[in-house]
Amino acid sequence: MSIFDIEIVKKYIRMCQDGWEQGWHERNGGNLTYRMKAEEVEACRPFFREPGEWVNMGVAGANLAGEYFLTTGSGKFFRNVEPDPEHSIGIVEINDKGDAWRIVWGLEGGAKPTSEFPSHFMNHSVRVAATNGECRVIYHAHPANIISLTYVLPLTARDFTRALWKSATECPVVFPGGVGVVPWMVPGGADIALATSELMKEYDAAVWAHHGLFCSGPDFDITFGLMHTIEKAAQICVLALSAGQGKIRQTISDDNLRAIAKEFGVTLNENFLD
Ligand code: 13P
Ligand code: ZN
């Protein structure tokens, strides 16, 4: 028996491999965190080592005090998670003030949690509050098509949401609340963490201009599926704009969007409809 026989660790590693196979994780691009359930922490505890030092995060989330997170390591490659998990991923514990982490498993050889841990942490904090504790996964990736749209569409939630909803019929069902957009900012610190978490109070996904996408969800399937759906819609949008040289001959109308919402029983964000 090893920690890699535990179901949640297997599923976490599988999601990293899936993201790598999609081409969303060049080099060390992207990061994944999972807020563990109490029983998952207990299943993993026999494999914990003497905890490391507490490290302050520069952000705080009191509602996450005492939680444990699976996290990818900073500078670590998604490509290497499956063949070398001990050096690529780890488990961190959060202190009782909700403002510092310490490593209890993995991240061997002096590795640290992702540089985007402050953004993940603040997103977890607001999504836990917004979903009555349902949200457990925050996923950041660098998918090429959604990034490329940040060079040609206005950087607003309304413009991105409408473009994506109209690029694939299932989109309004998968993300009826729409997507937020963060303007270009320096990655890896408290400022971008706070800007993103402000948007995540309202949205379960946020685009980072000229950088990538953050998605949240209750489990790996839903969160990976959200990333996949948004990126697929972005790809269709890029292909249609390219093929038509910017001219769109016909598209899904706002009345069509309302009809989809009615049929599938979802409530679309009215701010984004004409
Ligand atoms: P890390 O290697 O620190 O996770 O950073 C990758 C990244 O995508 C930064 O936004
Ligand atoms: Zn990134």
Short mmCIF file of C-alpha atoms and ligand atoms in Angstrom, two decimals:
data_model
loop_
_atom_site.label_atom_id
_atom_site.label_comp_id
_atom_site.label_asym_id
_atom_site.label_seq_id
_atom_site.Cartn_x
_atom_site.Cartn_y
_atom_site.Cartn_z
CA MET A 1 0.00 0.00 0.00
CA SER A 2 1.31 3.43 -0.91
CA ILE A 3 -0.26 6.90 -1.10
CA PHE A 4 -0.61 6.31 -4.85
CA ASP A 5 -3.15 3.53 -4.16
CA ILE A 6 -5.52 6.11 -2.61
CA GLU A 7 -8.35 6.92 -5.01
CA ILE A 8 -8.23 10.72 -4.73
CA VAL A 9 -4.47 10.80 -5.37
CA LYS A 10 -4.93 8.57 -8.44
CA LYS A 11 -7.70 10.85 -9.77
CA TYR A 12 -5.58 13.98 -9.18
CA ILE A 13 -2.65 12.48 -11.09
CA ARG A 14 -4.97 11.37 -13.91
CA MET A 15 -6.29 14.93 -14.29
CA CYS A 16 -2.73 16.29 -14.57
CA GLN A 17 -1.97 13.73 -17.27
CA ASP A 18 -5.23 14.56 -19.10
CA GLY A 19 -4.31 18.27 -19.13
CA TRP A 20 -0.83 17.47 -20.45
CA GLU A 21 -2.31 15.33 -23.24
CA GLN A 22 -4.59 18.22 -24.28
CA GLY A 23 -1.52 20.40 -24.85
CA TRP A 24 -2.51 22.94 -22.19
CA HIS A 25 0.68 22.61 -20.10
CA GLU A 26 3.84 23.52 -21.97
CA ARG A 27 6.91 23.27 -19.70
CA ASN A 28 5.70 24.20 -16.17
CA GLY A 29 2.56 25.99 -17.44
CA GLY A 30 -0.59 25.64 -15.37
CA ASN A 31 -1.35 24.36 -11.87
CA LEU A 32 -3.99 22.30 -10.05
CA THR A 33 -5.21 22.35 -6.45
CA TYR A 34 -7.75 20.13 -4.71
CA ARG A 35 -9.28 20.77 -1.25
CA MET A 36 -9.27 17.38 0.42
CA LYS A 37 -12.19 15.82 2.30
CA ALA A 38 -11.54 14.88 5.97
CA GLU A 39 -11.62 11.15 5.18
CA GLU A 40 -9.13 11.64 2.31
CA VAL A 41 -6.74 13.46 4.67
CA GLU A 42 -7.01 10.57 7.14
CA ALA A 43 -6.35 8.00 4.39
CA CYS A 44 -3.20 9.93 3.36
CA ARG A 45 -2.00 10.80 6.89
CA PRO A 46 0.01 7.57 7.43
CA PHE A 47 2.24 8.72 4.54
CA PHE A 48 2.76 12.28 5.87
CA ARG A 49 6.27 13.31 6.94
CA GLU A 50 7.40 15.71 9.68
CA PRO A 51 5.73 18.97 8.49
CA GLY A 52 7.87 21.76 7.00
CA GLU A 53 7.95 25.40 8.15
CA TRP A 54 4.83 27.58 7.92
CA VAL A 55 5.06 29.91 4.90
CA ASN A 56 2.90 33.04 4.78
CA MET A 57 0.83 33.40 1.56
CA GLY A 58 0.32 37.19 1.46
CA VAL A 59 -3.45 36.55 1.30
CA ALA A 60 -5.87 35.13 3.87
CA GLY A 61 -9.05 33.06 3.82
CA ALA A 62 -10.40 32.33 7.31
CA ASN A 63 -12.94 29.84 5.92
CA LEU A 64 -10.04 27.58 4.79
CA ALA A 65 -8.24 27.42 8.16
CA GLY A 66 -7.05 23.87 8.86
CA GLU A 67 -7.81 22.57 5.35
CA TYR A 68 -5.45 20.32 3.36
CA PHE A 69 -4.76 20.79 -0.37
CA LEU A 70 -3.20 18.63 -3.04
CA THR A 71 -1.14 21.00 -5.19
CA THR A 72 1.23 20.95 -8.13
CA GLY A 73 4.73 22.26 -7.48
CA SER A 74 6.12 25.57 -8.69
CA GLY A 75 8.26 25.11 -11.78
CA LYS A 76 7.14 21.48 -12.07
CA PHE A 77 5.95 20.04 -15.38
CA PHE A 78 2.49 18.44 -15.75
CA ARG A 79 4.23 16.04 -18.13
CA ASN A 80 6.20 14.68 -15.16
CA VAL A 81 3.37 14.31 -12.63
CA GLU A 82 2.45 10.74 -13.57
CA PRO A 83 6.03 9.37 -13.89
CA ASP A 84 7.42 11.31 -10.91
CA PRO A 85 4.63 12.41 -8.55
CA GLU A 86 6.77 12.73 -5.37
CA HIS A 87 8.81 15.59 -6.90
CA SER A 88 5.96 17.15 -8.91
CA ILE A 89 3.01 17.37 -6.50
CA GLY A 90 2.42 17.57 -2.75
CA ILE A 91 -0.03 18.05 0.11
CA VAL A 92 -0.04 21.26 2.16
CA GLU A 93 -1.83 22.03 5.41
CA ILE A 94 -3.27 25.52 6.07
CA ASN A 95 -2.75 27.13 9.51
CA ASP A 96 -5.50 28.14 11.91
CA LYS A 97 -5.50 31.77 10.69
CA GLY A 98 -5.91 30.75 7.05
CA ASP A 99 -2.85 32.73 5.91
CA ALA A 100 0.05 30.22 5.73
CA TRP A 101 0.80 26.71 4.40
CA ARG A 102 3.25 23.97 5.32
CA ILE A 103 4.18 20.86 3.35
CA VAL A 104 3.14 17.53 4.88
CA TRP A 105 3.74 15.20 1.92
CA GLY A 106 5.50 15.24 -1.48
CA LEU A 107 7.21 18.20 -3.21
CA GLU A 108 10.41 16.25 -2.55
CA GLY A 109 13.83 17.81 -3.15
CA GLY A 110 12.94 21.27 -1.81
CA ALA A 111 10.02 21.97 -4.18
CA LYS A 112 7.27 24.43 -3.22
CA PRO A 113 3.55 24.71 -4.06
CA THR A 114 2.70 26.48 -7.33
CA SER A 115 3.57 30.19 -7.52
CA GLU A 116 -0.15 30.69 -8.17
CA PHE A 117 -1.07 29.17 -4.79
CA PRO A 118 -2.31 32.61 -3.55
CA SER A 119 -4.70 32.80 -6.54
CA HIS A 120 -5.84 29.21 -6.06
CA PHE A 121 -6.29 29.77 -2.34
CA MET A 122 -8.36 32.96 -2.72
CA ASN A 123 -10.44 31.34 -5.47
CA HIS A 124 -11.08 28.34 -3.20
CA SER A 125 -12.07 30.73 -0.42
CA VAL A 126 -14.67 32.62 -2.48
CA ARG A 127 -15.96 29.52 -4.35
CA VAL A 128 -16.40 27.58 -1.08
CA ALA A 129 -18.49 30.51 0.18
CA ALA A 130 -20.42 30.83 -3.13
CA THR A 131 -21.23 27.10 -3.37
CA ASN A 132 -21.96 26.19 0.27
CA GLY A 133 -18.74 24.21 0.47
CA GLU A 134 -19.31 22.25 -2.77
CA CYS A 135 -16.29 23.64 -4.66
CA ARG A 136 -13.10 21.58 -4.23
CA VAL A 137 -11.06 22.05 -7.41
CA ILE A 138 -9.27 25.08 -8.87
CA TYR A 139 -7.50 24.48 -12.20
CA HIS A 140 -5.30 26.89 -14.16
CA ALA A 141 -4.16 26.04 -17.70
CA HIS A 142 -2.70 27.74 -20.78
CA PRO A 143 -5.02 26.62 -23.63
CA ALA A 144 -3.98 28.32 -26.89
CA ASN A 145 -7.37 29.28 -28.32
CA ILE A 146 -8.85 31.06 -25.31
CA ILE A 147 -5.54 32.93 -24.93
CA SER A 148 -5.59 33.91 -28.60
CA LEU A 149 -9.09 35.39 -28.23
CA THR A 150 -7.70 37.79 -25.60
CA TYR A 151 -5.84 39.49 -28.50
CA VAL A 152 -8.94 40.10 -30.62
CA LEU A 153 -12.00 40.42 -28.37
CA PRO A 154 -12.65 43.31 -25.96
CA LEU A 155 -11.52 42.19 -22.48
CA THR A 156 -14.96 42.14 -20.88
CA ALA A 157 -17.00 39.34 -19.32
CA ARG A 158 -19.88 40.23 -21.64
CA ASP A 159 -17.83 40.01 -24.86
CA PHE A 160 -16.14 36.73 -23.89
CA THR A 161 -19.29 35.09 -22.55
CA ARG A 162 -21.35 35.97 -25.63
CA ALA A 163 -18.62 34.84 -28.04
CA LEU A 164 -18.28 31.49 -26.22
CA TRP A 165 -22.02 30.87 -25.74
CA LYS A 166 -22.55 31.44 -29.47
CA SER A 167 -19.64 29.20 -30.51
CA ALA A 168 -21.17 25.90 -29.37
CA THR A 169 -24.77 25.08 -28.48
CA GLU A 170 -23.91 23.29 -25.22
CA CYS A 171 -21.96 26.25 -23.78
CA PRO A 172 -24.86 28.14 -22.17
CA VAL A 173 -25.85 24.90 -20.41
CA VAL A 174 -22.30 24.23 -19.14
CA PHE A 175 -21.56 27.78 -17.93
CA PRO A 176 -24.87 29.67 -17.70
CA GLY A 177 -23.32 32.27 -15.39
CA GLY A 178 -20.72 33.24 -18.02
CA VAL A 179 -16.97 33.79 -17.61
CA GLY A 180 -15.07 36.66 -16.01
CA VAL A 181 -12.06 38.38 -17.58
CA VAL A 182 -8.99 39.64 -15.68
CA PRO A 183 -6.94 42.25 -17.58
CA TRP A 184 -3.23 41.53 -18.08
CA MET A 185 -1.46 41.45 -14.71
CA VAL A 186 1.83 40.14 -13.37
CA PRO A 187 1.19 36.48 -12.45
CA GLY A 188 2.09 34.72 -9.22
CA GLY A 189 1.21 37.17 -6.46
CA ALA A 190 -1.41 38.63 -4.16
CA ASP A 191 -2.65 41.34 -6.59
CA ILE A 192 -3.74 38.95 -9.35
CA ALA A 193 -5.09 36.59 -6.66
CA LEU A 194 -7.38 39.29 -5.27
CA ALA A 195 -8.48 40.52 -8.73
CA THR A 196 -9.34 36.96 -9.83
CA SER A 197 -11.14 36.03 -6.61
CA GLU A 198 -13.33 39.16 -6.91
CA LEU A 199 -14.59 37.77 -10.25
CA MET A 200 -14.87 34.21 -8.93
CA LYS A 201 -17.50 35.45 -6.45
CA GLU A 202 -19.74 35.64 -9.52
CA TYR A 203 -18.25 33.25 -12.09
CA ASP A 204 -16.88 29.72 -11.90
CA ALA A 205 -14.30 30.49 -14.60
CA ALA A 206 -12.05 33.50 -15.26
CA VAL A 207 -9.88 34.27 -18.28
CA TRP A 208 -6.46 35.81 -17.64
CA ALA A 209 -5.67 38.08 -20.59
CA HIS A 210 -2.70 36.90 -22.69
CA HIS A 211 -2.06 34.12 -20.15
CA GLY A 212 -4.71 31.43 -19.61
CA LEU A 213 -7.85 30.34 -17.82
CA PHE A 214 -8.93 29.49 -14.25
CA CYS A 215 -11.79 27.04 -13.69
CA SER A 216 -13.46 25.83 -10.50
CA GLY A 217 -15.78 22.98 -9.65
CA PRO A 218 -16.91 20.35 -7.16
CA ASP A 219 -14.80 17.52 -8.64
CA PHE A 220 -12.17 16.76 -11.29
CA ASP A 221 -14.68 15.73 -14.00
CA ILE A 222 -16.75 18.92 -13.80
CA THR A 223 -13.72 21.22 -13.55
CA PHE A 224 -11.77 19.54 -16.37
CA GLY A 225 -14.99 19.48 -18.41
CA LEU A 226 -15.46 23.23 -17.91
CA MET A 227 -11.89 23.97 -19.06
CA HIS A 228 -12.37 21.62 -22.04
CA THR A 229 -15.75 23.12 -23.04
CA ILE A 230 -14.51 26.72 -22.86
CA GLU A 231 -11.34 25.94 -24.81
CA LYS A 232 -13.28 23.96 -27.47
CA ALA A 233 -15.71 26.88 -27.90
CA ALA A 234 -12.75 29.28 -28.15
CA GLN A 235 -11.23 27.04 -30.83
CA ILE A 236 -14.46 27.09 -32.84
CA CYS A 237 -14.61 30.89 -32.47
CA VAL A 238 -11.00 31.26 -33.67
CA LEU A 239 -11.59 28.89 -36.62
CA ALA A 240 -14.82 30.64 -37.66
CA LEU A 241 -13.26 34.11 -37.40
CA SER A 242 -10.22 32.89 -39.38
CA ALA A 243 -12.19 31.04 -42.06
CA GLY A 244 -14.57 33.97 -42.51
CA GLN A 245 -11.78 36.54 -42.31
CA GLY A 246 -13.63 38.14 -39.40
CA LYS A 247 -17.07 37.97 -41.04
CA ILE A 248 -19.65 35.76 -39.28
CA ARG A 249 -22.50 34.97 -41.68
CA GLN A 250 -24.88 33.41 -39.11
CA THR A 251 -24.76 32.51 -35.45
CA ILE A 252 -26.81 31.42 -32.42
CA SER A 253 -29.22 34.29 -31.65
CA ASP A 254 -30.09 35.62 -28.20
CA ASP A 255 -33.56 34.09 -28.58
CA ASN A 256 -31.89 30.75 -29.38
CA LEU A 257 -29.86 31.09 -26.16
CA ARG A 258 -33.05 31.78 -24.18
CA ALA A 259 -34.69 28.71 -25.77
CA ILE A 260 -31.74 26.49 -24.78
CA ALA A 261 -31.89 27.82 -21.21
CA LYS A 262 -35.64 27.09 -20.98
CA GLU A 263 -35.30 23.57 -22.38
CA PHE A 264 -32.33 22.65 -20.16
CA GLY A 265 -33.62 24.39 -17.02
CA VAL A 266 -30.65 26.74 -16.53
CA THR A 267 -30.71 30.46 -15.74
CA LEU A 268 -28.52 32.53 -18.05
CA ASN A 269 -26.82 35.66 -16.74
CA GLU A 270 -29.27 38.25 -18.14
CA ASN A 271 -26.55 40.95 -18.21
CA PHE A 272 -25.06 39.13 -21.18
CA LEU A 273 -28.21 38.91 -23.30
CA ASP A 274 -29.61 41.61 -25.60
P1 13P B 1 4.07 27.39 -11.50
O1 13P B 1 5.11 26.53 -12.18
O2 13P B 1 4.63 28.14 -10.33
O3 13P B 1 2.83 26.57 -11.12
O4 13P B 1 3.60 28.50 -12.53
C1 13P B 1 3.06 28.16 -13.78
C2 13P B 1 2.07 29.14 -14.27
O5 13P B 1 1.23 28.79 -15.09
C3 13P B 1 2.10 30.52 -13.75
O6 13P B 1 0.92 31.21 -14.06
ZN ZN B 2 -0.07 30.39 -15.87
#
